[in-house]
Amino acid sequence: MQDIFIILRDNWALLLVGQYPNGPLGGLAITLLLSILGLVFAFPLGVILALARVSPIRWLRVPAMTVIYVVRGVPLIMFIFWTYFFLPALTGQTVSGFTTMVVTLVIYQAAYLAEVVRAGIEGLPHGQTEASRALGLSYMQTTLKVVLPQALYNMVPAMVSQFVSTIKETSLGYVISVNELTFAANQVNNTLLTQPFQVFIILAGIYFLLCFSLTQLARYLEQRIAGKRTGLQTLSRRMQPVE
Amino acid sequence: MKKISAAASDKKIIAFNAVNKWYSPHFQALKNINADIVKGEVVVLCGPSGSGKSTLIRTVNRLEEIQNGTIEFDGQDIHAPKLDVNKFRSHIGFVFQSFNLFPHLSVAENIMLAPINVLGKSRPKARQRAVELLERVGLAAKADAYPGQLSGGQQQRVAIARALAMDPPAMLFDEPTSALDPEMVGEVLQVMKSLAREGMTMMCVTHEMNFAREVADTVWFMDAGRLIEKDTPDNFFNRPQSERAQKFLSDLRSH
C-alpha cells in the first residue's frame, strides 16, 4: 500500500499532464482531451446519422445504416489501425497519433451515438409526431421542435454512459503511442521495472474514479429528468419515474 | 378531381365521395363512404369499436391515406398530389384521444408552437392569443405549467386550445374523452359544447351518447367500415332504422 503512495508522490505530474510544460501534454489530460473532443465532434455527426437512419428517404437511410452497421461490426482497434495507416496514405501527410485517435473515436462514437439517438427518437410516442404534423408543422419542423428536443433530453444519461466508454476506449491510443494515461502509466512502470502490480492498480484506480463518478452523474441526471416532468405519460417508458 | 360547384362550396365544408380504404388486401377499413358536412354542423360519429370511425376522421386531415374516392375540404381535393399538406392541415383542428401535448414545452408554448412556426406570428402575439384561448378553456392560470403537472381533463382542454390557436374552420375530435377518468369527462365536453354553440363545424368520434343527443346536428352510425345511418339525434336514438343500430343502442342501454 505504501508503495502506491510513493509511486503517486513521485509520478503524479507525469500521470496527470505527461512531460508538460517541459514536453508534450500527456497523461490524464490527454485522455480527457481525447474523450471530450471525441464526444464534441461525434455528437453532431451522431445526430445527423440518426436522422438519416430514421429518414423516410431511402438514399439517406441506406448509407447511414451501412456506416452504422460497418462501424459497429468492427473492433475499435482495427479502426485505429486503419486510420493510422490509411489516413496518411490518403492525405499524403504524416498524421499525429493524437489526430488519428480523435478521428477514429469520432467516427466510432458517432455510430454508437446514432443508435442512442435513434432509440430516443423511436422511444417517443407516435402521437407526438402526429400531433405536430396535424398542427401543420413540416417533417423538419417536427423533427427540430418536437422530436429531437425530447429524444436528446431523454437520452442524456445514455450519452453520459457513452462518454464513459469513450474514456475507456482512449486507452487503446497506447498501441499507436498516443501519450495518454495508459501510456504514461506504462512509462512509469518501465522506469520502476519491479512494481507493475502497484502501477497498474493506480491506473485502474484513476480510470475507475473517473468513470464511476460519471456513471453517478448519469444516474443523477436520469432522476432529475424524470423528476422534472413527474407524471408524464407521454415520455418514453424508459424514463418514467420509479415510484 | 371533381370540382364541386361554387354555390355548394360555401355550404359544404367536408365531403366524402365514395371513399374506400384498405389496411391490407384482406381488410377494408372504409367501404364506400358518401357524406357531407356543412358549415356549422356538428356531426357525432358513433358505432361499435373497429367500425372505422377513427379511421374515417383521421382521413380528413390525411393522418390516414385512402385508396380510392375523394375527400374534399372546402372544395379542395385533399389527396390531390399538388396539395401542400402542411398548409392544409393547419386549417383543421385535430384533438386526439391521448392529448399528445408536447411534454418539453409549457402549456403556453404548446399553444404557440404552430402559430409561430406555421403562421409566422410573433412570439408576443402568439402568447397573447394563447392566454386568451386558455381563458376560454378555463386554464388561464396554467399558462406556464408543464403538461405533466396537469390532470387529464386539463391536458385535453389545453389540446383543444392548441388546435383553436390556428383558427381552424373545422375541428375533428377523435374520442376526446375516452382516455379520461369519469370525473374529468364533463369539463372537456363543456368546452366542446361551447364551441358547438359558437357555430364551429365539428366532427366528433365519441361514446358519450348524451353529448350526441344534446349537441349533435347529425349522428352518423358506422359498422364494419360502412356508414349505415345518418340522421338527427332524435331520429337516431328514438327511431333507429337499421337492425345494427337498434342492437348497438340496446346494448348501450343495457349497461
Coordinates of N, CA, C and O in Angstrom, one line a residue, chain A residues 125-139 141 145-147 149-150 228-235, chain B residues 58 61 63 86-87 89-90 92 94 96 98 100-105 110 113-114 117-118 147-149 155 162-163 166:
Chain A
P125 N -43.6 8.5 -28.1 CA -44.9 8.0 -28.5 C -45.2 8.6 -29.9 O -44.9 9.8 -30.2
H126 N -45.8 7.8 -30.8 CA -46.1 8.2 -32.1 C -47.0 9.4 -32.2 O -46.9 10.3 -33.1
G127 N -47.8 9.6 -31.1 CA -48.8 10.7 -31.1 C -48.1 12.0 -31.1 O -48.7 13.0 -31.5
Q128 N -46.8 12.1 -30.6 CA -46.1 13.4 -30.6 C -45.9 13.9 -32.0 O -46.1 15.1 -32.3
T129 N -45.4 13.0 -32.9 CA -45.2 13.4 -34.3 C -46.6 13.7 -35.0 O -46.7 14.7 -35.7
E130 N -47.6 12.9 -34.7 CA -48.9 13.1 -35.3 C -49.5 14.4 -34.9 O -50.0 15.1 -35.7
A131 N -49.4 14.7 -33.6 CA -49.9 16.0 -33.1 C -49.3 17.2 -33.8 O -49.9 18.1 -34.2
S132 N -47.9 17.1 -34.0 CA -47.2 18.2 -34.6 C -47.6 18.3 -36.0 O -47.8 19.4 -36.5
R133 N -47.6 17.2 -36.8 CA -48.0 17.2 -38.2 C -49.4 17.7 -38.3 O -49.7 18.4 -39.3
A134 N -50.3 17.3 -37.4 CA -51.7 17.7 -37.5 C -51.8 19.2 -37.4 O -52.8 19.8 -37.9
L135 N -50.9 19.8 -36.6 CA -50.9 21.3 -36.5 C -50.4 22.0 -37.7 O -50.5 23.2 -37.8
G136 N -49.8 21.2 -38.6 CA -49.3 21.8 -39.9 C -47.8 22.0 -39.9 O -47.3 22.6 -40.9
L137 N -47.1 21.5 -38.9 CA -45.7 21.6 -38.9 C -45.1 20.6 -39.9 O -45.6 19.5 -40.0
S138 N -44.0 21.0 -40.6 CA -43.5 20.1 -41.6 C -42.7 19.0 -40.9 O -42.4 19.0 -39.7
Y139 N -42.2 18.0 -41.7 CA -41.3 16.9 -41.1 C -40.1 17.5 -40.4 O -39.8 17.1 -39.3
Q141 N -39.6 20.6 -39.3 CA -40.0 21.4 -38.1 C -40.4 20.5 -36.9 O -40.0 20.7 -35.8
K145 N -38.3 20.7 -33.6 CA -39.0 21.4 -32.5 C -39.7 20.4 -31.5 O -39.9 20.7 -30.3
V146 N -40.0 19.2 -32.0 CA -40.8 18.3 -31.1 C -40.0 17.0 -30.8 O -39.8 16.6 -29.7
V147 N -39.4 16.4 -31.9 CA -38.8 15.1 -31.7 C -37.4 15.2 -31.0 O -37.2 14.6 -30.0
P149 N -35.7 17.7 -29.4 CA -35.5 18.1 -28.0 C -35.9 17.1 -27.0 O -35.2 16.9 -26.0
Q150 N -37.0 16.3 -27.3 CA -37.4 15.3 -26.3 C -36.4 14.1 -26.4 O -36.0 13.6 -25.3
K228 N -38.3 16.1 -13.2 CA -38.7 17.4 -13.7 C -40.1 17.3 -14.4 O -40.9 18.3 -14.4
R229 N -40.4 16.2 -14.9 CA -41.7 16.0 -15.6 C -42.5 14.9 -15.0 O -43.0 14.0 -15.6
T230 N -42.6 14.9 -13.7 CA -43.3 13.9 -13.0 C -44.7 13.7 -13.5 O -45.4 14.6 -13.8
G231 N -45.0 12.4 -13.6 CA -46.3 12.1 -14.0 C -46.6 12.2 -15.5 O -47.7 12.0 -15.9
L232 N -45.6 12.4 -16.3 CA -45.8 12.5 -17.7 C -46.0 11.1 -18.3 O -45.0 10.3 -18.4
Q233 N -47.1 10.9 -18.9 CA -47.3 9.6 -19.5 C -46.7 9.6 -20.9 O -46.4 8.5 -21.4
T234 N -46.5 10.7 -21.5 CA -46.1 10.7 -22.9 C -44.6 10.6 -23.0 O -44.1 10.3 -24.1
L235 N -43.8 10.6 -22.0 CA -42.4 10.4 -22.1 C -42.2 8.9 -22.4 O -43.0 8.1 -22.1
Chain B
R58 N -59.7 10.4 -39.2 CA -58.2 10.6 -39.5 C -57.9 10.8 -41.0 O -56.9 11.4 -41.3
N61 N -57.8 14.8 -42.3 CA -56.5 15.6 -42.4 C -55.3 14.8 -42.8 O -54.2 15.1 -42.5
L63 N -54.1 12.0 -41.8 CA -53.3 11.1 -41.0 C -53.4 9.7 -41.5 O -52.6 8.9 -41.2
N86 N -49.0 20.4 -45.3 CA -48.8 21.1 -44.1 C -49.7 22.3 -43.9 O -50.3 22.6 -42.9
K87 N -49.8 23.1 -45.0 CA -50.7 24.2 -45.0 C -52.1 23.8 -44.8 O -52.9 24.4 -44.0
R89 N -53.3 21.0 -43.4 CA -53.5 20.5 -42.1 C -53.7 21.7 -41.1 O -54.4 21.5 -40.1
S90 N -52.9 22.8 -41.3 CA -53.0 23.8 -40.3 C -54.4 24.5 -40.3 O -54.7 25.2 -39.4
I92 N -57.2 22.6 -40.1 CA -58.1 21.7 -39.5 C -57.6 21.4 -38.1 O -56.4 21.0 -37.9
F94 N -57.3 19.2 -34.8 CA -57.4 17.8 -34.5 C -57.1 17.6 -33.1 O -56.1 18.0 -32.5
F96 N -56.8 14.6 -30.1 CA -56.5 13.2 -30.0 C -57.1 12.6 -28.7 O -57.2 13.3 -27.7
S98 N -55.4 10.7 -26.8 CA -54.3 10.7 -25.8 C -53.7 12.1 -25.7 O -52.5 12.2 -25.3
N100 N -51.7 14.2 -26.5 CA -50.5 14.4 -27.3 C -49.9 15.8 -27.1 O -49.5 16.4 -28.1
L101 N -50.0 16.4 -25.9 CA -49.3 17.6 -25.7 C -47.8 17.4 -25.7 O -47.4 16.2 -25.5
F102 N -47.0 18.4 -26.0 CA -45.6 18.3 -26.1 C -45.0 18.5 -24.7 O -45.1 19.6 -24.1
P103 N -44.5 17.4 -24.0 CA -44.1 17.5 -22.6 C -43.0 18.4 -22.3 O -42.8 18.8 -21.2
H104 N -42.1 18.7 -23.4 CA -41.0 19.6 -23.1 C -41.3 21.0 -23.2 O -40.4 21.9 -23.0
L105 N -42.5 21.4 -23.6 CA -42.9 22.8 -23.7 C -44.0 23.1 -22.7 O -44.8 22.2 -22.3
N110 N -46.9 25.2 -25.9 CA -47.6 24.2 -26.7 C -48.6 24.8 -27.7 O -48.7 24.5 -28.8
L113 N -46.6 27.1 -30.5 CA -45.7 26.4 -31.4 C -46.1 26.6 -32.9 O -45.4 27.0 -33.7
A114 N -47.4 26.2 -33.2 CA -47.8 26.2 -34.6 C -48.1 27.6 -35.1 O -47.6 28.0 -36.2
N117 N -44.5 28.9 -35.8 CA -43.8 28.2 -36.9 C -44.5 28.0 -38.2 O -43.9 27.8 -39.2
V118 N -45.8 28.0 -38.1 CA -46.6 27.7 -39.4 C -47.2 29.0 -39.9 O -47.1 29.3 -41.1
P147 N -47.2 20.2 -19.2 CA -48.3 19.3 -19.3 C -48.3 18.2 -18.2 O -49.4 17.8 -17.7
G148 N -47.1 17.8 -17.8 CA -47.0 16.7 -16.8 C -47.6 17.1 -15.4 O -47.9 16.3 -14.6
Q149 N -47.8 18.4 -15.2 CA -48.4 18.9 -14.0 C -49.9 19.0 -14.0 O -50.5 19.4 -13.0
Q155 N -55.3 18.6 -19.5 CA -54.4 18.4 -20.7 C -55.3 18.5 -22.0 O -54.9 19.1 -23.0
R162 N -54.9 24.4 -28.1 CA -53.8 24.4 -29.1 C -54.3 24.3 -30.5 O -53.8 24.9 -31.4
A163 N -55.3 23.5 -30.7 CA -55.9 23.3 -32.0 C -56.6 24.6 -32.5 O -56.5 25.1 -33.6
M166 N -54.9 27.9 -34.2 CA -54.7 28.0 -35.7 C -56.0 28.6 -36.4 O -56.1 28.6 -37.6

